[in-house]
Tab-separated table of C-alpha atoms in Angstrom:
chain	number	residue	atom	x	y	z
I	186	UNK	CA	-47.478	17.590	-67.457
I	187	UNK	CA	-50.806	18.792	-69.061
I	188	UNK	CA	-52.173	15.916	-71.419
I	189	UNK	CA	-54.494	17.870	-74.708
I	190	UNK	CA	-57.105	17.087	-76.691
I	191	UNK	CA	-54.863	16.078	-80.186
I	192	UNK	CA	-55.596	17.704	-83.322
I	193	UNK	CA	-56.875	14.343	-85.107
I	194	UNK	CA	-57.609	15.375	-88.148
I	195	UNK	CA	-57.114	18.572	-90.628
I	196	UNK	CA	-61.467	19.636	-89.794
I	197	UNK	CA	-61.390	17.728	-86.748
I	198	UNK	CA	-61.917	20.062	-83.930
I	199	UNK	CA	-63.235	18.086	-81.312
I	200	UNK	CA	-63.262	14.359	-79.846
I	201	UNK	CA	-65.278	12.342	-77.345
I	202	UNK	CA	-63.655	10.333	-73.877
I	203	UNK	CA	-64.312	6.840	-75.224
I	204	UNK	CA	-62.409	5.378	-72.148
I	205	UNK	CA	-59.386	5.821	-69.477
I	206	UNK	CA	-56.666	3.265	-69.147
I	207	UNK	CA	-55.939	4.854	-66.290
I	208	UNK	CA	-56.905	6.525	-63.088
I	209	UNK	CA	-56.088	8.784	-60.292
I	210	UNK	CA	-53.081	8.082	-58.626
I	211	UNK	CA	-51.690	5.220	-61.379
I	212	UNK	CA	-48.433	4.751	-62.144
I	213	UNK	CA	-47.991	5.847	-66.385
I	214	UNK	CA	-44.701	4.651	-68.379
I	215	UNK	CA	-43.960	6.501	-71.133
I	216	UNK	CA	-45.394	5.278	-74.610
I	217	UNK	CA	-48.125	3.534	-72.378
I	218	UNK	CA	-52.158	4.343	-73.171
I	219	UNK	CA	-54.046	6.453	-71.706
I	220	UNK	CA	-57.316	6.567	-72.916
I	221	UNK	CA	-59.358	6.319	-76.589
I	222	UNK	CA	-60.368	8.983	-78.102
I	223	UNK	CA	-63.577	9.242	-80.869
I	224	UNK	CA	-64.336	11.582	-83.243
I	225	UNK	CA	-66.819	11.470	-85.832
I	226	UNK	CA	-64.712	9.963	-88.229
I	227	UNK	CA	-61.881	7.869	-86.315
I	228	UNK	CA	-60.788	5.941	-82.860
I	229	UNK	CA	-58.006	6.933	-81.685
I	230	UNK	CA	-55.815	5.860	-78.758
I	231	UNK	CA	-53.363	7.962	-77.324
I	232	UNK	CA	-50.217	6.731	-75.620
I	233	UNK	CA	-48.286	9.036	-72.635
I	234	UNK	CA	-45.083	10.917	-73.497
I	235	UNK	CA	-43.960	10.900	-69.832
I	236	UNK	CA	-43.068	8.824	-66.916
I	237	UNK	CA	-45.230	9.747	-64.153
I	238	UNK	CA	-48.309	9.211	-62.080
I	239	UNK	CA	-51.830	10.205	-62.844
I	240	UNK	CA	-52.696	13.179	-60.664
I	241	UNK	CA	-55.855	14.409	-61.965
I	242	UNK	CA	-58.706	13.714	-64.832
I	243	UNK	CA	-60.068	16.576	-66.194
I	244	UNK	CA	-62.684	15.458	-68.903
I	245	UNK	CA	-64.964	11.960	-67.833
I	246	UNK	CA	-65.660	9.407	-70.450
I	247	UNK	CA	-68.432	10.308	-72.234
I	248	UNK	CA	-67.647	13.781	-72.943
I	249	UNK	CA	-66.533	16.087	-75.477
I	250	UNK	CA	-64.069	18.502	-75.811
I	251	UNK	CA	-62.341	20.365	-77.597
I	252	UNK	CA	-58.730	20.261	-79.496
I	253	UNK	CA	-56.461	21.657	-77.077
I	254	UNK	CA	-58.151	20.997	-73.848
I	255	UNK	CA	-56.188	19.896	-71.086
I	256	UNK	CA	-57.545	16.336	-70.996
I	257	UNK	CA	-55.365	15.080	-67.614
I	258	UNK	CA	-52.419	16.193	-65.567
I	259	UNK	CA	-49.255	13.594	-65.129
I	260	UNK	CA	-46.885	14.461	-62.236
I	261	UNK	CA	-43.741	13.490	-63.565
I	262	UNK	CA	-40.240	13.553	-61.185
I	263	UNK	CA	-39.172	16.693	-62.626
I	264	UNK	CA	-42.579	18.427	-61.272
I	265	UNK	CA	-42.059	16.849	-58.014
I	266	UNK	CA	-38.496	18.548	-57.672
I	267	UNK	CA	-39.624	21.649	-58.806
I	268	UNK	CA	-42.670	21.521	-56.490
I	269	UNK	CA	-40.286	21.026	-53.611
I	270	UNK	CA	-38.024	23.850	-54.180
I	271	UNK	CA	-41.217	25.967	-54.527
I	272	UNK	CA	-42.287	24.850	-51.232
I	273	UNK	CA	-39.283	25.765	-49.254
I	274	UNK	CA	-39.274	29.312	-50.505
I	275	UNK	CA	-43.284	29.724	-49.822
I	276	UNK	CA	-43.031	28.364	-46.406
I	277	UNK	CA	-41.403	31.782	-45.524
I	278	UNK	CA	-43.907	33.344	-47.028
I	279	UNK	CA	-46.563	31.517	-45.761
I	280	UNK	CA	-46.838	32.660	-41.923
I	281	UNK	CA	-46.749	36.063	-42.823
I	282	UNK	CA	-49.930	35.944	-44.754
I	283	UNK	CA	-52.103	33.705	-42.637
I	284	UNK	CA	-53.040	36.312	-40.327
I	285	UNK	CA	-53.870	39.045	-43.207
I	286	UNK	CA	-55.654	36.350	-45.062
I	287	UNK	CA	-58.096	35.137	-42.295
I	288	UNK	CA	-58.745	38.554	-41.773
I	289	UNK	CA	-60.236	38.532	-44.878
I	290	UNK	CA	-61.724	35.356	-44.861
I	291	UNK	CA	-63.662	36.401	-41.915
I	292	UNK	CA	-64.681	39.860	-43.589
I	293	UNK	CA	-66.060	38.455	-46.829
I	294	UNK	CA	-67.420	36.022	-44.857
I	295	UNK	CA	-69.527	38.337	-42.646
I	296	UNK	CA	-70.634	40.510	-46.243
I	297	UNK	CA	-72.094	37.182	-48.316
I	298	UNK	CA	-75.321	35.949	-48.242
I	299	UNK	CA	-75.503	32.941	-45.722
I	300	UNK	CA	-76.404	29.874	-48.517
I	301	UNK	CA	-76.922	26.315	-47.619
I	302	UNK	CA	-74.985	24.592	-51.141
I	303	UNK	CA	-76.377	21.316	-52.052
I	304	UNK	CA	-74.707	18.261	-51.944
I	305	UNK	CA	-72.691	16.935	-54.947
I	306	UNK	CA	-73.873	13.621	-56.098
I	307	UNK	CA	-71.290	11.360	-56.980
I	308	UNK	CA	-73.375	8.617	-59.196
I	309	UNK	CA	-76.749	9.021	-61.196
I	310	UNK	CA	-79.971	7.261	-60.416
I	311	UNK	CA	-78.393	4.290	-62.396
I	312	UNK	CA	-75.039	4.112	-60.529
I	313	UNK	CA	-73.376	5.679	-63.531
I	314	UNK	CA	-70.548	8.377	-62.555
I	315	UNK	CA	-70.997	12.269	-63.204
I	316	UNK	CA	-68.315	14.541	-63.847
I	317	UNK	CA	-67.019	17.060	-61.450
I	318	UNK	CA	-68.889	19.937	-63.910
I	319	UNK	CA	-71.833	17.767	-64.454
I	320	UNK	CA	-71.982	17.538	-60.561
I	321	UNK	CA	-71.509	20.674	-59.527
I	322	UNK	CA	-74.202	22.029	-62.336
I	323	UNK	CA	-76.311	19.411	-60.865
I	324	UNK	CA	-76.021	21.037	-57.000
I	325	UNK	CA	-76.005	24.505	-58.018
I	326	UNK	CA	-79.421	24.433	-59.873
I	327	UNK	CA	-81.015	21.638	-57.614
I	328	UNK	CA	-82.029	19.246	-60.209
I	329	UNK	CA	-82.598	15.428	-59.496
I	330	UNK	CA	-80.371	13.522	-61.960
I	331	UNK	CA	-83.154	11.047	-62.681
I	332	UNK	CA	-84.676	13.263	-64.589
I	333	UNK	CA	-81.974	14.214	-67.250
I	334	UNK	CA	-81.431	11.936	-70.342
I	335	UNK	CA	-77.861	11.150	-70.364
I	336	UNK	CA	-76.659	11.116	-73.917
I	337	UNK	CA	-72.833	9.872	-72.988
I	338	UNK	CA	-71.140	6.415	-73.374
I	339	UNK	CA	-73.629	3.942	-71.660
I	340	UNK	CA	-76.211	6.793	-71.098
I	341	UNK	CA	-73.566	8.991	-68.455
I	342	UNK	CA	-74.734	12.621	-68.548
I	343	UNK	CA	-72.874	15.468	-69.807
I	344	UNK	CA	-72.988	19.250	-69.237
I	345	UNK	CA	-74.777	19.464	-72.485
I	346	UNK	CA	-77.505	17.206	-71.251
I	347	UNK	CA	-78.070	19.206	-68.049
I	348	UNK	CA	-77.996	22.358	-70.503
I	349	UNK	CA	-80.586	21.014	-72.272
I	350	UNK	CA	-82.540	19.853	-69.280
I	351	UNK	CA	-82.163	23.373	-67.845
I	352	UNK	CA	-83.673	24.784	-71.329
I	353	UNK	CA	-86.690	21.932	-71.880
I	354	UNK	CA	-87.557	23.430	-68.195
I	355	UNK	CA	-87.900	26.779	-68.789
I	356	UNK	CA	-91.369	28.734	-70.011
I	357	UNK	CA	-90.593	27.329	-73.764
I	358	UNK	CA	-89.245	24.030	-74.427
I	359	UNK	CA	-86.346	23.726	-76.448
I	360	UNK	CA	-86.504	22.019	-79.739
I	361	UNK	CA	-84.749	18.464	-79.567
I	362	UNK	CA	-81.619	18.984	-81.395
I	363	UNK	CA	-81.112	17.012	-85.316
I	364	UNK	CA	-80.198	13.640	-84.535
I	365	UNK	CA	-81.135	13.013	-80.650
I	366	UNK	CA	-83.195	10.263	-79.319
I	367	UNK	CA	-86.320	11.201	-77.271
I	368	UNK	CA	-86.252	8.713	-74.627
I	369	UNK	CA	-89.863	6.721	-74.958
I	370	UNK	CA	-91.839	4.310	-72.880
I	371	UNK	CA	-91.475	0.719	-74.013
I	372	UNK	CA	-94.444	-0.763	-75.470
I	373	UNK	CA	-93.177	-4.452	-75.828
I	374	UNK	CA	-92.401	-6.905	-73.197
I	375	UNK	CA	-88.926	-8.020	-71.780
I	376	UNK	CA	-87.147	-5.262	-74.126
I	377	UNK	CA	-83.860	-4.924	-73.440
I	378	UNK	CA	-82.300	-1.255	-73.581
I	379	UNK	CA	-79.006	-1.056	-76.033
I	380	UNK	CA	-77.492	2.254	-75.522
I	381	UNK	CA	-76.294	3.879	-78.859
I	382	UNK	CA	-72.621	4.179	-79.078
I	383	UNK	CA	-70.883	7.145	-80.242
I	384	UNK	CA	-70.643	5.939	-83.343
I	385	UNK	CA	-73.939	5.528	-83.768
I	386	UNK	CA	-74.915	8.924	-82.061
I	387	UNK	CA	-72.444	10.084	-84.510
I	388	UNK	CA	-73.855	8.863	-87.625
I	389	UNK	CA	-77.502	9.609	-86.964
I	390	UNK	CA	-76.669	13.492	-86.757
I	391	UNK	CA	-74.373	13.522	-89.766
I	392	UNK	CA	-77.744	11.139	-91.464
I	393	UNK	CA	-79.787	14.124	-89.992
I	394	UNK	CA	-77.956	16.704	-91.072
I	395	UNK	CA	-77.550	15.647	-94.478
I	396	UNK	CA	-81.042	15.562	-95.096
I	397	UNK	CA	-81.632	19.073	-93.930
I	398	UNK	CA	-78.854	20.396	-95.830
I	399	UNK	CA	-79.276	18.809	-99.595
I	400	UNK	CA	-82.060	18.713	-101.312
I	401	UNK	CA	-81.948	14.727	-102.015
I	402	UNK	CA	-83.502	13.502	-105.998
I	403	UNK	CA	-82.586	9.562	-106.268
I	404	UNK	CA	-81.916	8.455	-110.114
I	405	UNK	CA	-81.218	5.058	-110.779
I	406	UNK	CA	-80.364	2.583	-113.860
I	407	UNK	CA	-79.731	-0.970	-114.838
I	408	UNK	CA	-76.613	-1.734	-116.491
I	409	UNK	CA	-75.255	-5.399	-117.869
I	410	UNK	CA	-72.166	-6.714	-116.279
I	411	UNK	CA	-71.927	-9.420	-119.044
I	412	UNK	CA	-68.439	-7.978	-119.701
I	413	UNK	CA	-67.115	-7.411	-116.468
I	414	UNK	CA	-68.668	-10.920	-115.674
I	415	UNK	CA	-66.913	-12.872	-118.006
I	416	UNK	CA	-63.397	-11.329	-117.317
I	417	UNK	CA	-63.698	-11.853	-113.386
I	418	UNK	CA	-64.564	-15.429	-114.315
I	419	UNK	CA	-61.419	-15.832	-115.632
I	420	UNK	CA	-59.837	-13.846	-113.508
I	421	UNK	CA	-61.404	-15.059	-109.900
I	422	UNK	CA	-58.770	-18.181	-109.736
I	423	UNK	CA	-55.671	-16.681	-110.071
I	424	UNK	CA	-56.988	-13.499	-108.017
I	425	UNK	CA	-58.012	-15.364	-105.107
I	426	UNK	CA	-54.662	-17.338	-105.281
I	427	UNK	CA	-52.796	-14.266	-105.085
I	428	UNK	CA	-54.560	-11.852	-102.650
I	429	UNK	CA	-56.681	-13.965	-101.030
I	430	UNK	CA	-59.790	-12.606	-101.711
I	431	UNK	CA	-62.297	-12.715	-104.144
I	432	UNK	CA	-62.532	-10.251	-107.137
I	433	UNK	CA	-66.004	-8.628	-106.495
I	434	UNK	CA	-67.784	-6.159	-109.224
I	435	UNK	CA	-67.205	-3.189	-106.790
I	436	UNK	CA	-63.692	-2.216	-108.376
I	437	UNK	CA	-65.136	-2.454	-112.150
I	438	UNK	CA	-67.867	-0.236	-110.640
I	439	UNK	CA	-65.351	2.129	-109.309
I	440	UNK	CA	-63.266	1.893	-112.416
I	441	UNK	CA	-66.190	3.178	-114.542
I	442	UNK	CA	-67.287	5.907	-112.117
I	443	UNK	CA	-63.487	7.414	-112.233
I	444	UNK	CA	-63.395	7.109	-116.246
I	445	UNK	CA	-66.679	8.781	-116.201
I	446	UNK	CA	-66.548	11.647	-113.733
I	447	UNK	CA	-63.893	13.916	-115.789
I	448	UNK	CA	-67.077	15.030	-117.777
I	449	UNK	CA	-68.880	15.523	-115.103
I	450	UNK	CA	-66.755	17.655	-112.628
I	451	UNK	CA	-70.013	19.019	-110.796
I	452	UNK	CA	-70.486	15.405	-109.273
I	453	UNK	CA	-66.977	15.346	-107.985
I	454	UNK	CA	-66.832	18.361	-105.512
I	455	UNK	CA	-67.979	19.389	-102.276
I	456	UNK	CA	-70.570	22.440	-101.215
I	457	UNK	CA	-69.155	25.326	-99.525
I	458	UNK	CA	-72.650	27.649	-98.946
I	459	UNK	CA	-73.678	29.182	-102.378
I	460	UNK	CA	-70.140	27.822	-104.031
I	461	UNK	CA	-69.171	24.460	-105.645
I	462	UNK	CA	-66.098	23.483	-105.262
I	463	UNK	CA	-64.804	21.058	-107.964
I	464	UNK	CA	-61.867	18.820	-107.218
I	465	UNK	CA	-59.054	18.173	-109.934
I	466	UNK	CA	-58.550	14.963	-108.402
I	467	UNK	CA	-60.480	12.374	-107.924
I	468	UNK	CA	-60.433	11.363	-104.515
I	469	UNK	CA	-63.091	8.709	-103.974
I	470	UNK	CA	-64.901	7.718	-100.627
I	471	UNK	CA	-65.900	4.009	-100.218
I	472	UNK	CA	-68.595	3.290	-97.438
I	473	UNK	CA	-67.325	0.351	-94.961
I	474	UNK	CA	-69.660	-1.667	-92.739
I	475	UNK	CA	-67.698	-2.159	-89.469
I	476	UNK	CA	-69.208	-5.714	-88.764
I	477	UNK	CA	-72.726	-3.779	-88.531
I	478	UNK	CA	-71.720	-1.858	-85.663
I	479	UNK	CA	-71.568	1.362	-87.900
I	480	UNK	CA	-69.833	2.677	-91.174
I	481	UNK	CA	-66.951	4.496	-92.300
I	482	UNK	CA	-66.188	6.396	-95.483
I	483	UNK	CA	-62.158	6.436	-95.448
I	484	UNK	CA	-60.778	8.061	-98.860
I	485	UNK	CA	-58.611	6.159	-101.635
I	486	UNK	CA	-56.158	8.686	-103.176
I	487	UNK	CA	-56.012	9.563	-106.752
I	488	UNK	CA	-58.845	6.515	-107.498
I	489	UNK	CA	-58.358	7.579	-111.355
I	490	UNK	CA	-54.618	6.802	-111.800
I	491	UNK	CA	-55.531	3.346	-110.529
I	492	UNK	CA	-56.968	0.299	-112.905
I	493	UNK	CA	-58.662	-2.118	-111.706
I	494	UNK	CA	-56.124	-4.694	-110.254
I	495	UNK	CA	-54.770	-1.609	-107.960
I	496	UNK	CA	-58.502	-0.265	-106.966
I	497	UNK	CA	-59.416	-3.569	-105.610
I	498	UNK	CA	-56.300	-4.120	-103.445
I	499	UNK	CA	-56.870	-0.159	-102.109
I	500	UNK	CA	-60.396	-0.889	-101.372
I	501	UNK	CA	-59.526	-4.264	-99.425
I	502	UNK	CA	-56.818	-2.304	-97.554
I	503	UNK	CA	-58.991	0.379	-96.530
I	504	UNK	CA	-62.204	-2.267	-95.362
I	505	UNK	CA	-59.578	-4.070	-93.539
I	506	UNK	CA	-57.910	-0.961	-91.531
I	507	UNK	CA	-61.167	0.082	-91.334
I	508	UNK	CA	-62.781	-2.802	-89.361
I	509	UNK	CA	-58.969	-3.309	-87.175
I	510	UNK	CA	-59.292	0.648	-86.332
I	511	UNK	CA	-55.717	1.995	-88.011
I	512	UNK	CA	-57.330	4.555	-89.826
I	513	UNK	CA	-56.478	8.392	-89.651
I	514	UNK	CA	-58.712	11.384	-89.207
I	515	UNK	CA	-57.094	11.932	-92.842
I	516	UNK	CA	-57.773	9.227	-94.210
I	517	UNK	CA	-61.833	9.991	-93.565
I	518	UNK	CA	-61.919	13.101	-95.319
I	519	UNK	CA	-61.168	15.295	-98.382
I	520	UNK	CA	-63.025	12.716	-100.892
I	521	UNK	CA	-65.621	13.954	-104.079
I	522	UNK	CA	-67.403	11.228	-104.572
I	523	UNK	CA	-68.324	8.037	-102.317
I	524	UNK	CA	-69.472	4.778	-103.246
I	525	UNK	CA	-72.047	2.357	-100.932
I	526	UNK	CA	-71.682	-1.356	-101.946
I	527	UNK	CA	-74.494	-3.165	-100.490
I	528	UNK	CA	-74.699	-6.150	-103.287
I	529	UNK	CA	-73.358	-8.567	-101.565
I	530	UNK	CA	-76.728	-8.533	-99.301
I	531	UNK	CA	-78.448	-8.903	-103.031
I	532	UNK	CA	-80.362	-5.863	-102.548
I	533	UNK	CA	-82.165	-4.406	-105.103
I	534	UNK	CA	-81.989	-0.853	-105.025
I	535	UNK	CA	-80.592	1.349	-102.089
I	536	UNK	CA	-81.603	5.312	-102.025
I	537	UNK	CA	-78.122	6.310	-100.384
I	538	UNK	CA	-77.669	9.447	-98.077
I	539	UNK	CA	-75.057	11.875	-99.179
I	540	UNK	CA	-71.478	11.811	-97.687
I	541	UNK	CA	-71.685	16.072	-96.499
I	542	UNK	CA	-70.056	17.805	-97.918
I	543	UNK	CA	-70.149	15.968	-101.505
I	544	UNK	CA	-72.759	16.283	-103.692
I	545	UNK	CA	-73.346	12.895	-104.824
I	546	UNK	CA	-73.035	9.160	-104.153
I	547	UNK	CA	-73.180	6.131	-105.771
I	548	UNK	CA	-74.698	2.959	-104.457
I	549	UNK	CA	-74.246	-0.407	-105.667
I	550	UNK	CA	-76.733	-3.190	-105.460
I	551	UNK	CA	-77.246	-6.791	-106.313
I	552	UNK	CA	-76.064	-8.290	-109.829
I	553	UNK	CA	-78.149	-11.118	-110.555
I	554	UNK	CA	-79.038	-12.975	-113.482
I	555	UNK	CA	-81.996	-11.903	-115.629
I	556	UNK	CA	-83.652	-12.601	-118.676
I	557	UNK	CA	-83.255	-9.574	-120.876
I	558	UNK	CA	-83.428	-8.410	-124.329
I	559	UNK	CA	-80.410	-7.909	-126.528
I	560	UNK	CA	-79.563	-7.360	-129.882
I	561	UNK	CA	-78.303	-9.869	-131.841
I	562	UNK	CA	-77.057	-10.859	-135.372
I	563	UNK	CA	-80.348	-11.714	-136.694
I	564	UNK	CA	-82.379	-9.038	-134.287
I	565	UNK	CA	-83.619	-9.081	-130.819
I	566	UNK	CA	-82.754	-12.441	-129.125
I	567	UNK	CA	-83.580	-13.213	-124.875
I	568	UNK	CA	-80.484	-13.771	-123.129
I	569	UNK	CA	-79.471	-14.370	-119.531
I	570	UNK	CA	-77.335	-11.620	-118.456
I	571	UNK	CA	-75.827	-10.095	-114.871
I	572	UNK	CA	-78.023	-7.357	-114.357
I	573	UNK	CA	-77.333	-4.530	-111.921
I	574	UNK	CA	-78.855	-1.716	-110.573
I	575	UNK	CA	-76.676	2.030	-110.040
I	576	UNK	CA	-78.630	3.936	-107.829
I	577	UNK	CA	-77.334	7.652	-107.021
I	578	UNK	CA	-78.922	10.169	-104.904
I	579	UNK	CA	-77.423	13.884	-106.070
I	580	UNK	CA	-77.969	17.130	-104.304
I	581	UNK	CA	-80.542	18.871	-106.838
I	582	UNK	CA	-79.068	22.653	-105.284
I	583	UNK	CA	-76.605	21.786	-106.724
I	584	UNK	CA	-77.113	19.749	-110.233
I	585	UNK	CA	-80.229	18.997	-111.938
I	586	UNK	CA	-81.965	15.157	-113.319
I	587	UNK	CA	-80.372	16.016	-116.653
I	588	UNK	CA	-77.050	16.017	-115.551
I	589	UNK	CA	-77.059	13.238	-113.282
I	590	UNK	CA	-78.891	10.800	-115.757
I	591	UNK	CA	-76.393	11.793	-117.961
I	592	UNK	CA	-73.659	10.973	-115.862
I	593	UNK	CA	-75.272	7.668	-114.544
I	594	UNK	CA	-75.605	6.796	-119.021
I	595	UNK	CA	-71.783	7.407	-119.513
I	596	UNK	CA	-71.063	4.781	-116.036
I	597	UNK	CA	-73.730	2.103	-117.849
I	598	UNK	CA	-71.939	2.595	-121.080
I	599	UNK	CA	-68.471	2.102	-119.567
I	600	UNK	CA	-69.786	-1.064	-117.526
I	601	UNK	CA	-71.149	-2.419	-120.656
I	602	UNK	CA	-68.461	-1.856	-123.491
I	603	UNK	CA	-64.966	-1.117	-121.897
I	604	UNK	CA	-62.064	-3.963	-122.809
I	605	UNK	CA	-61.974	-5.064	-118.627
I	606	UNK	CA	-59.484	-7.402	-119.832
I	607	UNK	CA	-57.046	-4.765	-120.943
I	608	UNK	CA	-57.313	-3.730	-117.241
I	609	UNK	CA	-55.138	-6.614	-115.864
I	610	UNK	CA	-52.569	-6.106	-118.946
């Protein structure tokens, strides 16, 4: 039984080997794993549907391929039987053709170019295994294997790495491509080399290519949580009680931004060349630090039919499938809008990259308290207030200053007046 490449995702269309649970010649019980899969957006492990034996990997860890490419081959019993009764009817077959085919042989021998083939190294330099295509691109063009920059899981190189070796060789020198790491000569003492994971790999070419494709303008304000403040005071008990968490300012934040957005459809859609496309939903993206080993923008559904009780409990959710790897492919994509909370480091401002291909995000920073000025019953008094800053970088091909600063005013406004307490009515 062939074993494919799984369509992950609805604009997933390819996945890296993060691993094999198994090997050549292994017994494999049905629903057992054979190997994790990452994408871009999501792990994924995928279990056998057969009873069988490994007979043969196809793709090495560290590579890409494809949805729909054989991955590995399972001999189950079924093949076994049908390979037998195969056999018996070839072996009549067989002696009859020997003769005609060394004939041949010997004749297309006697026509081809004698050529000595190199060798087909089984390890790199660094004792780290190459695939059979990596290996046999290796021998056919005579290259040393030290001298290609493995870009795979713990630095293993893939065909794409001897590609681009093969190209960087050549009269011109290809161009590194967005988001690869030139390898460089230390220039500290006892450094320690920390391969980047796919993950990372990952998210430095979608950083990369975000830059190159929007045209990034960051626009900022301070708003005053004095409101929001004193209704998660009263509120943080009882909350923390019941879902054993605390009540942060992220889902007032997220609260505001879905209230606000209706007027501002441009913000909530997704670039598709020279075409905007709005969504009639709003489908918001919240970033999630996976225990600073990466991020993850997974998607809460139909944020703006949700107060802010049901936000915060879909936000937890999503941080905690996030970080214990049960997301889906789905769940990572199809969002407007996406929100970056980095408060709770009490950073001041943050000049967020955009979540391709939205337009816009929003990024969340400290709340601290400040001495500001307010108006009062008997004029302008100093007060101590929570003061926060909104930060939100906004793809100017797309929207101008105007707009966004407009947008960013109706958020503030919402922060600062809205009944929150009506919220958990």
């Amino acid at each position: 039984m062939d074993v494919i490449m799984p369509q992950l995702g609805e604009s997933v269309e390819e996945g890296t080997i993060a691993q094999w649970h198994k090997k050549p010649g292994d017994s494999v019980a049905i629903d057992e794993i054979l190997l994790e899969i990452e994408t871009d957006k999501v792990a994924t492990e995928v279990p056998s549907l057969v009873a069988g034996v490994m007979k043969d990997i196809l793709v090495a860890e560290g590579e890409t391929a494809k949805v729909g490419t054989v991955l590995c081959v399972i001999s189950t019993a079924s093949d076994e039987k049908a390979t037998g009764d195969d056999k018996s009817a070839g072996d009549e077959k067989s002696a009859s053709s020997k003769g005609a085919k060394a004939e041949t042989a010997k004749t297309e021998s006697a026509k081809a170019p004698s050529r000595v083939k190199a060798p087909l190294p089984k390890t790199a330099p660094d004792g780290t295994p190459l695939s059979p295509a990596v290996r046999r691109l290796i021998a056919h063009h005579d290259l040393d294997p030290a001298a290609i920059t493995g870009t795979g899981r713990d630095g293993r190189i893939q065909r794409n790495d001897v590609m681009k070796h093969l190209d960087r060789a050549g009269p011109e020198a290809a161009a590194p491509m967005p988001g690869a790491f030139p390898p460089v000569k230390p220039s500290g003492r006892d450094v320690e080399r920390q391969p980047f994971s796919s993950l990372r790999r990952k998210i430095a070419q979608n950083m990369i290519q975000s830059k190159n494709t929007s045209a990034h303008v960051l626009q900022a304000v301070e708003a005053d949580f004095f409101g929001v403040e004193r209704v998660r005071s009263f509120m943080k008990g009882a909350w923390r009680s019941a879902e054993g968490a605390s009540l942060t300012y992220l889902p007032f934040i997220a609260r505001a931004v879905c209230l606000a957005l209706p007027d501002y459809p441009d913000l909530n859609a997704e670039r598709d060349g020279d075409s905007l496309l709005r969504h009639r939903h709003i489908d918001m993206a919240f970033a999630i630090d996976l225990d600073h080993k990466g991020l993850m923008a997974p998607v809460l559904r139909n944020a703006d039919a949700l107060k802010v009780p049901a936000l915060a409990r879909g936000i937890m959710d999503l941080a905690d499938r996030a970080r214990s790897n049960q997301l889906t492919a789905n769940e990572l994509s199809g969002a407007g809008y996406t929100i970056t909370n980095n408060g709770s480091f009490g950073t001041l401002i943050t000049a967020p990259i955009i979540n391709q291909p939205q337009v816009a995000i929003l990024s969340t920073d400290g709340i601290k308290k400040r001495p500001v000025v307010v108006e009062g019953p008997n004029g302008d008094e100093i007060a101590i207030r929570p003061i926060g800053v909104l930060a939100q970088s906004f793809d100017h091909c797309v929207v101008d200053g105007a707009y966004s600063g407009a947008f960013l005013n109706r958020v503030k406004e919402i922060i600062e007046t809205r009944d929150w307490a009506a919220e958990f009515i």
